[in-house]
XYZ file of C-alpha atoms in Angstrom:
348
model
C -19.641 9.663 -16.257
C -20.526 6.522 -18.251
C -19.192 7.918 -21.536
C -16.030 8.914 -19.833
C -15.693 5.506 -18.295
C -16.283 3.776 -21.637
C -13.636 5.968 -23.171
C -11.100 5.185 -20.519
C -11.721 1.438 -20.964
C -11.118 1.790 -24.741
C -7.913 3.759 -24.111
C -4.385 2.569 -23.831
C -4.225 3.536 -20.202
C -6.776 0.942 -19.078
C -4.368 -2.101 -19.305
C -1.638 -0.233 -17.324
C -4.124 0.817 -14.713
C -5.224 -2.798 -14.378
C -1.581 -4.006 -13.947
C -0.850 -1.259 -11.427
C -3.836 -2.079 -9.272
C -3.118 -5.825 -9.463
C 0.525 -5.416 -8.556
C -0.314 -3.044 -5.712
C -2.854 -5.575 -4.480
C -0.363 -8.406 -4.500
C 1.983 -6.413 -2.209
C -0.626 -6.300 0.492
C -1.751 -9.837 0.169
C -1.066 -12.251 3.117
C 1.273 -9.725 4.937
C 0.865 -11.569 8.202
C 1.054 -15.109 6.875
C 4.796 -15.451 7.740
C 6.321 -15.325 11.122
C 9.153 -12.853 11.826
C 12.520 -13.877 10.551
C 15.872 -12.914 12.138
C 16.563 -9.614 10.173
C 12.934 -8.432 10.694
C 13.122 -9.107 14.395
C 16.320 -7.225 14.614
C 14.795 -4.359 12.851
C 11.876 -4.382 15.300
C 14.083 -4.551 18.449
C 16.289 -1.676 17.247
C 13.384 0.554 16.222
C 11.630 -0.210 19.593
C 14.474 1.360 21.614
C 14.220 4.820 23.159
C 15.274 7.409 20.747
C 18.361 8.250 22.866
C 19.576 4.644 22.654
C 18.649 4.034 19.040
C 22.102 5.079 17.637
C 23.971 2.854 19.978
C 21.815 -0.174 19.153
C 22.339 0.438 15.354
C 26.172 0.434 15.986
C 26.178 -2.773 17.957
C 23.474 -4.887 16.123
C 23.152 -3.546 12.458
C 25.489 -2.728 9.524
C 23.039 -0.314 7.890
C 22.340 3.431 7.884
C 19.757 4.748 10.370
C 16.916 6.168 8.095
C 14.592 3.065 8.135
C 15.174 2.270 11.796
C 14.418 5.933 12.629
C 11.273 5.953 10.420
C 10.070 2.624 12.057
C 10.654 4.068 15.588
C 7.865 6.591 14.951
C 5.811 4.333 12.695
C 5.427 1.081 14.623
C 3.665 2.620 17.711
C 0.747 3.383 15.302
C -0.010 -0.476 15.102
C -1.118 -2.924 17.782
C 0.950 -5.529 15.831
C 4.367 -4.148 15.116
C 5.216 -6.920 12.672
C 2.249 -5.783 10.636
C 3.440 -2.263 10.910
C 6.872 -3.158 9.615
C 5.451 -5.024 6.575
C 2.687 -2.552 5.823
C 5.243 0.336 5.536
C 7.214 -1.966 3.008
C 4.000 -2.683 1.070
C 3.128 0.987 0.813
C 6.565 1.652 -0.484
C 6.147 -1.271 -2.972
C 2.933 0.161 -4.287
C 4.573 3.601 -4.559
C 7.364 2.128 -6.404
C 5.137 0.730 -9.060
C 3.521 4.091 -9.658
C 6.968 5.765 -9.826
C 8.150 2.974 -12.115
C 5.407 3.631 -14.614
C 6.351 7.201 -14.732
C 9.962 6.090 -15.527
C 8.696 3.620 -18.113
C 6.714 6.279 -20.026
C 9.872 8.579 -20.283
C 12.321 5.680 -21.314
C 10.565 3.092 -23.260
C 8.781 3.055 -26.673
C 5.099 2.287 -26.415
C 5.477 -1.331 -27.541
C 7.543 -2.193 -24.515
C 5.794 -0.407 -21.817
C 3.069 -2.757 -20.598
C 5.551 -5.634 -20.560
C 7.942 -3.625 -18.427
C 5.183 -2.841 -15.929
C 3.963 -6.437 -15.904
C 7.538 -7.688 -15.167
C 7.921 -5.266 -12.223
C 4.412 -5.890 -10.881
C 4.749 -9.708 -11.037
C 8.476 -10.176 -10.307
C 8.722 -12.202 -7.096
C 11.812 -10.320 -6.098
C 9.976 -6.984 -5.817
C 6.890 -8.756 -4.229
C 9.389 -10.150 -1.520
C 10.870 -6.751 -0.830
C 7.456 -5.228 -0.518
C 6.322 -7.829 1.966
C 9.499 -7.821 4.052
C 9.873 -5.514 7.132
C 13.437 -4.288 6.069
C 14.756 -1.281 4.342
C 14.759 -2.701 0.796
C 11.284 -1.590 -0.203
C 12.103 1.993 0.720
C 15.474 1.709 -0.977
C 13.771 0.576 -4.144
C 11.289 3.477 -4.189
C 14.262 5.902 -3.679
C 16.155 4.194 -6.545
C 13.282 4.355 -9.023
C 12.598 8.063 -8.195
C 16.389 8.806 -8.392
C 16.458 7.141 -11.806
C 13.764 9.232 -13.061
C 15.560 12.439 -11.679
C 18.905 11.331 -13.295
C 17.260 10.897 -16.774
C 15.538 14.305 -16.537
C 18.796 15.866 -15.616
C 20.466 14.283 -18.556
C 17.822 15.643 -20.900
C 16.656 18.946 -19.459
C 18.586 20.037 -16.211
C 17.056 22.646 -13.914
C 18.008 23.947 -10.446
C 14.803 22.367 -9.005
C 15.847 18.864 -10.372
C 19.402 19.298 -9.076
C 17.992 20.106 -5.669
C 15.608 17.169 -5.759
C 18.466 14.766 -6.947
C 20.774 15.871 -4.122
C 18.069 15.571 -1.374
C 16.898 12.047 -2.692
C 20.537 10.839 -2.923
C 21.163 11.902 0.668
C 18.054 9.793 1.741
C 19.229 6.846 -0.396
C 22.681 6.845 1.299
C 20.974 6.995 4.645
C 18.854 3.963 3.713
C 21.477 1.552 2.444
C 25.159 1.698 1.821
C 24.983 -0.004 -1.519
C 23.050 2.999 -2.755
C 26.485 4.630 -3.110
C 27.291 2.304 -6.000
C 24.195 3.364 -8.131
C 24.829 6.937 -7.198
C 28.347 6.670 -8.541
C 26.841 5.427 -11.788
C 24.448 8.255 -11.869
C 27.222 10.686 -11.239
C 29.304 9.168 -14.083
C 26.434 9.223 -16.376
C 25.507 12.845 -15.678
C 29.153 13.998 -16.183
C 29.254 12.234 -19.433
C 26.036 13.725 -20.709
C 26.725 17.395 -19.469
C 30.424 17.372 -20.217
C 30.175 20.169 -22.881
C 28.084 22.359 -20.513
C 30.495 24.002 -17.914
C 27.493 25.443 -15.967
C 25.866 22.080 -15.733
C 29.087 20.399 -14.665
C 29.346 22.897 -11.789
C 25.775 22.153 -10.804
C 26.603 18.509 -10.867
C 29.629 18.830 -8.698
C 27.790 21.036 -6.377
C 24.917 18.501 -5.981
C 27.327 15.636 -5.206
C 29.329 17.783 -2.863
C 26.096 18.494 -0.997
C 25.328 14.750 -0.748
C 28.996 14.122 0.517
C 28.691 16.793 3.126
C 25.318 15.605 4.269
C 26.592 11.991 4.647
C 29.845 13.041 6.383
C 28.428 12.993 9.968
C 27.600 9.360 9.662
C 30.994 8.206 8.453
C 32.281 7.704 11.954
C 29.324 5.452 12.734
C 29.909 3.544 9.623
C 33.460 2.792 10.631
C 32.333 1.540 14.023
C 29.776 -0.622 12.348
C 32.367 -2.067 9.855
C 34.770 -2.898 12.688
C 32.028 -4.458 14.852
C 30.714 -6.593 12.071
C 33.884 -7.303 10.053
C 33.165 -11.039 10.202
C 29.584 -10.446 8.888
C 31.021 -9.389 5.533
C 31.828 -12.965 4.482
C 28.381 -13.411 2.906
C 27.262 -14.958 -0.287
C 29.623 -16.347 -3.016
C 32.363 -14.839 -4.973
C 31.282 -12.629 -7.926
C 31.944 -14.971 -10.810
C 30.134 -14.948 -14.029
C 27.765 -17.808 -12.736
C 27.123 -15.681 -9.618
C 26.227 -12.648 -11.727
C 23.791 -14.793 -13.809
C 22.427 -16.175 -10.518
C 21.898 -12.596 -9.045
C 20.225 -11.292 -12.192
C 18.047 -14.307 -12.588
C 17.086 -13.924 -8.941
C 15.708 -10.428 -9.650
C 12.926 -12.133 -11.715
C 12.690 -15.492 -9.729
C 13.468 -14.704 -6.130
C 14.521 -18.094 -4.619
C 14.192 -16.783 -1.016
C 10.539 -15.985 -1.610
C 9.479 -18.956 -3.896
C 11.762 -21.325 -2.066
C 11.722 -24.969 -3.157
C 9.099 -24.397 -5.823
C 11.854 -23.573 -8.288
C 14.479 -25.978 -9.731
C 17.980 -24.896 -8.689
C 19.025 -24.381 -12.446
C 16.241 -21.953 -13.308
C 17.622 -18.812 -11.705
C 21.157 -18.714 -13.333
C 19.615 -19.944 -16.614
C 17.055 -17.042 -16.539
C 20.146 -14.690 -15.727
C 22.161 -16.023 -18.546
C 19.187 -15.778 -20.985
C 18.623 -12.199 -19.899
C 22.278 -11.207 -20.429
C 22.048 -12.661 -23.823
C 18.778 -10.731 -24.563
C 20.445 -7.529 -23.408
C 23.427 -8.086 -25.564
C 21.134 -8.852 -28.582
C 19.103 -5.628 -28.023
C 22.277 -3.582 -27.874
C 23.689 -5.042 -31.160
C 20.282 -4.826 -32.815
C 19.958 -0.975 -32.104
C 23.702 -0.518 -32.955
C 23.274 -2.154 -36.443
C 19.876 -0.554 -37.277
C 20.555 2.770 -35.616
C 17.138 3.105 -34.155
C 15.531 6.205 -32.858
C 17.830 8.630 -30.999
C 15.759 8.607 -27.847
C 15.642 4.860 -27.890
C 19.453 4.679 -28.156
C 19.897 7.072 -25.385
C 17.453 5.150 -23.221
C 19.217 1.930 -23.894
C 22.652 3.406 -23.141
C 21.222 4.706 -19.943
C 19.711 1.358 -18.891
C 22.866 -0.604 -19.769
C 25.271 1.741 -18.038
C 23.824 1.557 -14.532
C 23.799 -2.128 -13.875
C 27.103 -2.565 -15.741
C 28.872 -0.060 -13.622
C 27.074 -1.246 -10.400
C 28.362 -4.820 -10.961
C 31.835 -3.606 -11.810
C 31.937 -1.513 -8.604
C 30.759 -4.587 -6.499
C 33.570 -6.605 -8.169
C 36.028 -3.771 -7.200
C 34.681 -3.804 -3.619
C 34.998 -7.571 -3.343
C 38.589 -7.293 -4.692
C 39.508 -4.624 -2.141
C 37.975 -6.565 0.737
C 39.372 -9.967 -0.283
C 35.929 -11.672 0.264
C 32.414 -11.748 -1.026
C 30.600 -8.587 0.004
C 27.046 -8.943 -1.605
C 23.851 -10.699 -1.255
C 20.992 -11.023 -3.652
C 18.937 -8.299 -1.840
C 21.900 -5.925 -2.216
C 21.098 -5.887 -6.054
C 17.809 -4.125 -5.380
C 19.303 -0.857 -7.020
C 19.774 -2.524 -10.433
C 16.295 -4.258 -10.500
C 14.494 -1.370 -12.281
C 17.078 -1.033 -14.974
C 16.977 -4.768 -15.652
C 13.104 -4.957 -15.816
C 13.245 -2.077 -18.327
C 16.058 -3.756 -20.374
C 14.181 -7.082 -20.413
C 10.936 -5.350 -21.768
C 12.959 -3.424 -24.353
C 14.950 -6.512 -25.443
C 11.830 -8.792 -25.658
C 9.565 -6.347 -27.511
C 9.728 -6.158 -31.264
C 10.326 -2.883 -33.101
């Protein structure tokens, strides 16, 4: 055992294991330090209703899909303190997200950028906030990371099993948060582009997305009721200007709702602007030097999803005639931006 332990400590896996364990521990630290805030209290009240009334409470008091509330309905009775039950579920999802993210890192990034990407994800206050908050965003993030892994694998080596897993996970994502539809649209467009010369795979792609649409169809009536009941609630945040995009991207690394007044007001948009510049520089560097084919494909994959997601948010805002997003709604693009940041900041 001792020689094996010594060999492990000398291996390249040891630093990643330390970061994973430290990141997981941070997600469980001081879970009960804060009192319930409004959205957590709303989640607790809805999930506490009898199962027969859960649907009507969701329609009246929420504008989100039912999966998280349904899971919490069965999860919270296991705990004497329901607040801790809510947050513990998120912390477990947050720890699971880190493990899944490491698996994605190994497949997408060259070795020089892997540890930095894992550190960014483990230490980013945005992901820490989601993992300590009793809402659906930690579950959403776990689904998004797993779905990104499946999408990449389908773009490289598609199988029926992967398509089935993709369709099932996409359905869970749509029933977790409505903004998952935007990242799903980016996945669909990416896969159609990658498999456009394989008619059999195009048919499999169409079948998988048709299954997801059919599985979500029964909830569309409830979505319409929520939309009409909470129409005034859609006026949230600010218009999606360039400054706002910088703000939202910077917030994924320096979450102001979590760190509060510790940060100067200019830091978040400045960080977002610097990251956008770093992403552009990385793309130009690879385009000029060519780079390894696998690295070019990974960069395209990572740039594609946040770019299309932001474009679709802008289209939704234009259609509604008002701001329609908040910082936490950008959870689906966080893993792509952490990976991009590590790739841009690491030297070839």
